[in-house]
Amino acid sequence: MSELSVDHLLGIKDLTKEDIQLIHTTADQFKEVINRPIKKVPSLRDITIANLFFENSTRTKLSFELAEKRLSADVINFSAAQSSVKKGETLVDTVNNILAMKVDIVVMRHPNPGAGVFLSKHVDARIVNAGDGAHEHPTQALLDSYSIREKLGTLEGKKIVIVGDILHSRVALSNIYCLQKLGAEVMVCGPATLIPTHIASLGVKVEYNLRKALEWCDVANMLRVQNERMDISYFPSVREYVQQYGVNMELLDSLKKKIVIMHPGPINRGVEITSDVADSDQAIILNQVENGVAVRMAVLYLIASKIQRND
């Protein structure tokens, strides 16, 4: 299979297993490119990409921008804080004004779930979802699964636990879809107040005891507590959360096997993981960041190649 089955990347739910594998094998080639002395290829030389971020972002925005520049695309950056959205302009009008400048692909992060889907039905451009509220974050799941594949060789039959604030996490939902499509077993672990009520219906195991979860898994993906999405208190105190769900080196060393530690960032050191865990050889957190550029290059390249074919 040499092309994606979708025209936009709106969520992992829309992708097939073959789509994900195609993105991964394409990312293999781009990873080799970004480790060369000359890190640029002319693949998207005639493509213009707009990065529309209606929410704060550091890593994802930098990663997309670097991926676009490595592919020689023309890039325009849009920040909602300094935009006409503040003056009451609608999302569709904002994007149509940008598209009038002849933009081919829109990379968008938005606080409302489904914003990317809505936009894909109303504007004439390819949409890549860089995170929509607490719904999906497809490129994060693609780079997480790519990083596990790189570390363990395959995801088939592997046991992955996602620990922490599952309720407010777009990373968790996209990861669940992606890992299951690639044949992994998935468990979620966290305080009962931060686990969605019907999450077991997605085919995941639910565990409230961190030690049991870590003894079960091959890989632990540690999520931060998303205080900015919380309007009430979901646990008594940060100290109590750390005691129940924080991973430290002493806990890891007491397990019968070495497990892989991941984190989508930003890390709250001393909360979900301690500094010695984050900096240990069991953690692949910086590999995830490096792989993020290669995976996003692959996504943009494959989406853009469909534009060129359709034209």
GROMACS .gro file of C-alpha atoms in nm:
model
  311
    1MET     CA    1   0.000   0.000   0.000
    2SER     CA    2   0.158   0.328  -0.107
    3GLU     CA    3  -0.106   0.584  -0.009
    4LEU     CA    4  -0.332   0.660   0.285
    5SER     CA    5  -0.698   0.559   0.278
    6VAL     CA    6  -0.795   0.906   0.414
    7ASP     CA    7  -0.760   1.260   0.275
    8HIS     CA    8  -0.721   1.426   0.616
    9LEU     CA    9  -0.563   1.314   0.943
   10LEU     CA   10  -0.846   1.391   1.185
   11GLY     CA   11  -0.807   1.102   1.429
   12ILE     CA   12  -0.660   0.754   1.466
   13LYS     CA   13  -1.015   0.615   1.469
   14ASP     CA   14  -1.038   0.683   1.092
   15LEU     CA   15  -0.710   0.505   1.005
   16THR     CA   16  -0.662   0.140   0.914
   17LYS     CA   17  -0.379  -0.076   1.045
   18GLU     CA   18  -0.221  -0.048   0.699
   19ASP     CA   19  -0.237   0.335   0.716
   20ILE     CA   20  -0.049   0.334   1.046
   21GLN     CA   21   0.212   0.090   0.915
   22LEU     CA   22   0.258   0.304   0.602
   23ILE     CA   23   0.316   0.613   0.818
   24HIS     CA   24   0.569   0.420   1.027
   25THR     CA   25   0.767   0.285   0.729
   26THR     CA   26   0.766   0.631   0.568
   27ALA     CA   27   0.888   0.775   0.901
   28ASP     CA   28   1.178   0.522   0.896
   29GLN     CA   29   1.304   0.685   0.577
   30PHE     CA   30   1.262   1.038   0.712
   31LYS     CA   31   1.438   0.947   1.038
   32GLU     CA   32   1.740   0.856   0.829
   33VAL     CA   33   1.709   1.196   0.652
   34ILE     CA   34   1.701   1.402   0.974
   35ASN     CA   35   2.014   1.228   1.100
   36ARG     CA   36   2.215   1.327   0.789
   37PRO     CA   37   2.446   1.631   0.789
   38ILE     CA   38   2.208   1.798   0.538
   39LYS     CA   39   1.864   1.741   0.691
   40LYS     CA   40   1.644   1.876   0.412
   41VAL     CA   41   1.461   1.710   0.124
   42PRO     CA   42   1.263   1.892  -0.149
   43SER     CA   43   0.955   1.665  -0.119
   44LEU     CA   44   0.702   1.945  -0.044
   45ARG     CA   45   0.872   2.232  -0.227
   46ASP     CA   46   0.551   2.359  -0.389
   47ILE     CA   47   0.322   2.299  -0.090
   48THR     CA   48   0.212   2.573   0.153
   49ILE     CA   49   0.118   2.470   0.506
   50ALA     CA   50  -0.058   2.686   0.766
   51ASN     CA   51  -0.012   2.606   1.136
   52LEU     CA   52  -0.325   2.723   1.321
   53PHE     CA   53  -0.288   2.694   1.696
   54PHE     CA   54  -0.590   2.809   1.898
   55GLU     CA   55  -0.435   2.659   2.213
   56ASN     CA   56  -0.090   2.682   2.370
   57SER     CA   57   0.166   2.437   2.239
   58THR     CA   58   0.543   2.412   2.251
   59ARG     CA   59   0.662   2.068   2.141
   60THR     CA   60   0.385   1.990   1.891
   61LYS     CA   61   0.407   2.329   1.721
   62LEU     CA   62   0.788   2.321   1.702
   63SER     CA   63   0.783   1.961   1.583
   64PHE     CA   64   0.534   2.031   1.301
   65GLU     CA   65   0.720   2.346   1.198
   66LEU     CA   66   1.052   2.163   1.186
   67ALA     CA   67   0.895   1.873   0.992
   68GLU     CA   68   0.751   2.118   0.737
   69LYS     CA   69   1.082   2.298   0.693
   70ARG     CA   70   1.276   1.972   0.660
   71LEU     CA   71   1.039   1.886   0.371
   72SER     CA   72   1.101   2.231   0.211
   73ALA     CA   73   0.736   2.339   0.243
   74ASP     CA   74   0.638   2.705   0.269
   75VAL     CA   75   0.513   2.761   0.623
   76ILE     CA   76   0.285   3.024   0.774
   77ASN     CA   77   0.217   3.037   1.147
   78PHE     CA   78  -0.104   3.160   1.302
   79SER     CA   79  -0.155   3.219   1.672
   80ALA     CA   80  -0.512   3.274   1.789
   81ALA     CA   81  -0.399   3.508   2.066
   82GLN     CA   82  -0.296   3.771   1.809
   83SER     CA   83  -0.569   3.700   1.554
   84SER     CA   84  -0.908   3.833   1.439
   85VAL     CA   85  -1.070   3.543   1.627
   86LYS     CA   86  -1.034   3.774   1.926
   87LYS     CA   87  -1.249   4.025   1.730
   88GLY     CA   88  -1.531   3.775   1.682
   89GLU     CA   89  -1.439   3.610   1.351
   90THR     CA   90  -1.564   3.251   1.306
   91LEU     CA   91  -1.333   2.953   1.260
   92VAL     CA   92  -1.450   2.893   0.901
   93ASP     CA   93  -1.400   3.260   0.807
   94THR     CA   94  -1.056   3.265   0.965
   95VAL     CA   95  -0.946   2.956   0.774
   96ASN     CA   96  -1.107   3.066   0.445
   97ASN     CA   97  -0.917   3.394   0.467
   98ILE     CA   98  -0.595   3.200   0.511
   99LEU     CA   99  -0.687   2.964   0.225
  100ALA     CA  100  -0.746   3.264  -0.002
  101MET     CA  101  -0.369   3.301   0.018
  102LYS     CA  102  -0.347   2.958  -0.151
  103VAL     CA  103  -0.269   2.724   0.138
  104ASP     CA  104  -0.271   2.347   0.072
  105ILE     CA  105  -0.261   2.191   0.420
  106VAL     CA  106  -0.387   2.323   0.753
  107VAL     CA  107  -0.235   2.186   1.076
  108MET     CA  108  -0.475   2.281   1.354
  109ARG     CA  109  -0.492   2.258   1.731
  110HIS     CA  110  -0.823   2.369   1.880
  111PRO     CA  111  -0.982   2.351   2.228
  112ASN     CA  112  -1.312   2.212   2.092
  113PRO     CA  113  -1.346   1.839   2.018
  114GLY     CA  114  -1.435   1.775   1.652
  115ALA     CA  115  -1.304   2.112   1.527
  116GLY     CA  116  -1.091   1.937   1.262
  117VAL     CA  117  -1.382   1.726   1.137
  118PHE     CA  118  -1.603   2.036   1.116
  119LEU     CA  119  -1.337   2.227   0.925
  120SER     CA  120  -1.271   1.942   0.680
  121LYS     CA  121  -1.637   1.961   0.571
  122HIS     CA  122  -1.636   2.339   0.520
  123VAL     CA  123  -1.303   2.433   0.363
  124ASP     CA  124  -1.110   2.324   0.058
  125ALA     CA  125  -0.781   2.211   0.215
  126ARG     CA  126  -0.633   1.902   0.379
  127ILE     CA  127  -0.661   1.911   0.758
  128VAL     CA  128  -0.413   1.759   1.003
  129ASN     CA  129  -0.543   1.750   1.360
  130ALA     CA  130  -0.274   1.859   1.608
  131GLY     CA  131  -0.509   1.801   1.902
  132ASP     CA  132  -0.877   1.888   1.949
  133GLY     CA  133  -0.976   1.942   2.312
  134ALA     CA  134  -0.981   1.620   2.513
  135HIS     CA  135  -1.074   1.420   2.201
  136GLU     CA  136  -0.779   1.307   1.984
  137HIS     CA  137  -0.413   1.383   1.920
  138PRO     CA  138  -0.333   1.149   1.630
  139THR     CA  139   0.031   1.243   1.559
  140GLN     CA  140   0.121   1.189   1.927
  141ALA     CA  141  -0.022   0.835   1.915
  142LEU     CA  142   0.161   0.769   1.588
  143LEU     CA  143   0.494   0.880   1.732
  144ASP     CA  144   0.434   0.691   2.059
  145SER     CA  145   0.359   0.367   1.874
  146TYR     CA  146   0.655   0.431   1.641
  147SER     CA  147   0.883   0.475   1.945
  148ILE     CA  148   0.759   0.147   2.101
  149ARG     CA  149   0.809  -0.034   1.768
  150GLU     CA  150   1.164   0.106   1.750
  151LYS     CA  151   1.242  -0.003   2.108
  152LEU     CA  152   1.069  -0.343   2.119
  153GLY     CA  153   1.064  -0.440   1.748
  154THR     CA  154   0.687  -0.484   1.729
  155LEU     CA  155   0.365  -0.393   1.908
  156GLU     CA  156   0.192  -0.724   1.840
  157GLY     CA  157   0.111  -0.886   2.177
  158LYS     CA  158   0.288  -0.617   2.380
  159LYS     CA  159   0.126  -0.486   2.700
  160ILE     CA  160   0.100  -0.108   2.732
  161VAL     CA  161  -0.037   0.074   3.037
  162ILE     CA  162  -0.142   0.440   3.017
  163VAL     CA  163  -0.118   0.596   3.364
  164GLY     CA  164  -0.266   0.918   3.501
  165ASP     CA  165  -0.531   1.163   3.390
  166ILE     CA  166  -0.717   0.954   3.131
  167LEU     CA  167  -1.036   1.160   3.161
  168HIS     CA  168  -0.895   1.483   3.017
  169SER     CA  169  -0.638   1.327   2.784
  170ARG     CA  170  -0.656   1.333   2.404
  171VAL     CA  171  -0.326   1.139   2.403
  172ALA     CA  172  -0.488   0.847   2.589
  173LEU     CA  173  -0.779   0.807   2.344
  174SER     CA  174  -0.561   0.825   2.033
  175ASN     CA  175  -0.309   0.586   2.188
  176ILE     CA  176  -0.580   0.334   2.277
  177TYR     CA  177  -0.708   0.329   1.916
  178CYS     CA  178  -0.358   0.315   1.767
  179LEU     CA  179  -0.210   0.048   1.996
  180GLN     CA  180  -0.513  -0.179   1.958
  181LYS     CA  181  -0.501  -0.153   1.577
  182LEU     CA  182  -0.137  -0.264   1.591
  183GLY     CA  183  -0.218  -0.569   1.806
  184ALA     CA  184  -0.113  -0.447   2.152
  185GLU     CA  185  -0.303  -0.501   2.478
  186VAL     CA  186  -0.393  -0.176   2.654
  187MET     CA  187  -0.462  -0.101   3.019
  188VAL     CA  188  -0.545   0.233   3.182
  189CYS     CA  189  -0.448   0.312   3.540
  190GLY     CA  190  -0.524   0.610   3.761
  191PRO     CA  191  -0.756   0.742   4.031
  192ALA     CA  192  -1.118   0.634   3.977
  193THR     CA  193  -1.215   1.003   3.938
  194LEU     CA  194  -0.980   1.039   3.639
  195ILE     CA  195  -1.088   0.722   3.453
  196PRO     CA  196  -1.388   0.772   3.218
  197THR     CA  197  -1.692   0.571   3.326
  198HIS     CA  198  -1.737   0.353   3.016
  199ILE     CA  199  -1.375   0.323   2.904
  200ALA     CA  200  -1.381  -0.058   2.937
  201SER     CA  201  -1.622  -0.059   2.638
  202LEU     CA  202  -1.320   0.039   2.422
  203GLY     CA  203  -1.169  -0.301   2.503
  204VAL     CA  204  -0.910  -0.180   2.756
  205LYS     CA  205  -0.835  -0.320   3.099
  206VAL     CA  206  -0.885  -0.088   3.398
  207GLU     CA  207  -0.655  -0.102   3.702
  208TYR     CA  208  -0.648   0.132   4.003
  209ASN     CA  209  -0.332  -0.012   4.164
  210LEU     CA  210  -0.015   0.127   4.005
  211ARG     CA  211   0.216  -0.156   4.116
  212LYS     CA  212  -0.014  -0.422   3.966
  213ALA     CA  213  -0.031  -0.223   3.641
  214LEU     CA  214   0.349  -0.192   3.620
  215GLU     CA  215   0.398  -0.564   3.694
  216TRP     CA  216   0.159  -0.644   3.405
  217CYS     CA  217   0.303  -0.413   3.138
  218ASP     CA  218   0.600  -0.396   2.900
  219VAL     CA  219   0.561  -0.020   2.852
  220ALA     CA  220   0.419   0.250   3.081
  221ASN     CA  221   0.306   0.576   2.920
  222MET     CA  222   0.285   0.834   3.198
  223LEU     CA  223   0.041   1.121   3.145
  224ARG     CA  224   0.049   1.447   3.334
  225VAL     CA  225  -0.244   1.572   3.538
  226GLN     CA  226  -0.412   1.836   3.320
  227ASN     CA  227  -0.492   2.100   3.579
  228GLU     CA  228  -0.589   2.351   3.309
  229ARG     CA  229  -0.884   2.130   3.206
  230MET     CA  230  -1.010   2.074   3.560
  231ASP     CA  231  -1.295   2.279   3.699
  232ILE     CA  232  -1.322   2.075   4.021
  233SER     CA  233  -1.073   1.885   4.240
  234TYR     CA  234  -1.043   1.522   4.125
  235PHE     CA  235  -0.810   1.408   4.408
  236PRO     CA  236  -0.733   1.538   4.758
  237SER     CA  237  -0.381   1.674   4.696
  238VAL     CA  238  -0.083   1.650   4.463
  239ARG     CA  239   0.112   1.483   4.745
  240GLU     CA  240  -0.148   1.206   4.771
  241TYR     CA  241  -0.153   1.164   4.390
  242VAL     CA  242   0.228   1.125   4.391
  243GLN     CA  243   0.211   0.862   4.667
  244GLN     CA  244  -0.050   0.658   4.477
  245TYR     CA  245   0.042   0.713   4.110
  246GLY     CA  246   0.391   0.865   4.091
  247VAL     CA  247   0.667   0.645   3.950
  248ASN     CA  248   1.010   0.660   4.115
  249MET     CA  249   1.329   0.459   4.066
  250GLU     CA  250   1.273   0.257   4.384
  251LEU     CA  251   0.939   0.132   4.245
  252LEU     CA  252   1.089   0.048   3.904
  253ASP     CA  253   1.385  -0.138   4.059
  254SER     CA  254   1.147  -0.348   4.271
  255LEU     CA  255   0.973  -0.488   3.960
  256LYS     CA  256   1.077  -0.831   3.829
  257LYS     CA  257   1.153  -0.696   3.479
  258LYS     CA  258   1.271  -0.375   3.317
  259ILE     CA  259   0.987  -0.182   3.163
  260VAL     CA  260   0.999   0.107   2.914
  261ILE     CA  261   0.887   0.449   3.043
  262MET     CA  262   0.726   0.702   2.807
  263HIS     CA  263   0.580   1.049   2.853
  264PRO     CA  264   0.414   1.273   2.592
  265GLY     CA  265   0.537   1.587   2.774
  266PRO     CA  266   0.542   1.834   2.930
  267ILE     CA  267   0.670   1.644   3.234
  268ASN     CA  268   0.579   1.756   3.583
  269ARG     CA  269   0.896   1.621   3.745
  270GLY     CA  270   0.829   1.484   4.089
  271VAL     CA  271   0.458   1.432   4.016
  272GLU     CA  272   0.392   1.156   3.759
  273ILE     CA  273   0.761   1.059   3.739
  274THR     CA  274   1.068   1.161   3.937
  275SER     CA  275   1.374   1.314   3.770
  276ASP     CA  276   1.584   0.999   3.809
  277VAL     CA  277   1.317   0.801   3.619
  278ALA     CA  278   1.284   1.066   3.345
  279ASP     CA  279   1.661   1.066   3.293
  280SER     CA  280   1.714   0.688   3.327
  281ASP     CA  281   1.799   0.446   3.045
  282GLN     CA  282   1.449   0.294   3.077
  283ALA     CA  283   1.291   0.621   2.961
  284ILE     CA  284   1.255   0.690   2.586
  285ILE     CA  285   1.110   1.040   2.631
  286LEU     CA  286   1.368   1.223   2.418
  287ASN     CA  287   1.347   0.947   2.152
  288GLN     CA  288   0.975   1.028   2.133
  289VAL     CA  289   1.056   1.394   2.063
  290GLU     CA  290   1.306   1.303   1.789
  291ASN     CA  291   1.065   1.050   1.637
  292GLY     CA  292   0.789   1.313   1.645
  293VAL     CA  293   0.963   1.510   1.370
  294ALA     CA  294   1.009   1.201   1.148
  295VAL     CA  295   0.648   1.085   1.201
  296ARG     CA  296   0.505   1.430   1.128
  297MET     CA  297   0.721   1.452   0.814
  298ALA     CA  298   0.570   1.118   0.707
  299VAL     CA  299   0.212   1.236   0.776
  300LEU     CA  300   0.256   1.564   0.585
  301TYR     CA  301   0.432   1.391   0.295
  302LEU     CA  302   0.158   1.126   0.261
  303ILE     CA  303  -0.128   1.379   0.290
  304ALA     CA  304   0.043   1.610   0.037
  305SER     CA  305   0.104   1.326  -0.208
  306LYS     CA  306  -0.275   1.273  -0.224
  307ILE     CA  307  -0.324   1.640  -0.321
  308GLN     CA  308  -0.073   1.604  -0.602
  309ARG     CA  309  -0.237   1.283  -0.725
  310ASN     CA  310  -0.587   1.433  -0.717
  311ASP     CA  311  -0.471   1.739  -0.905
   0.00000   0.00000   0.00000
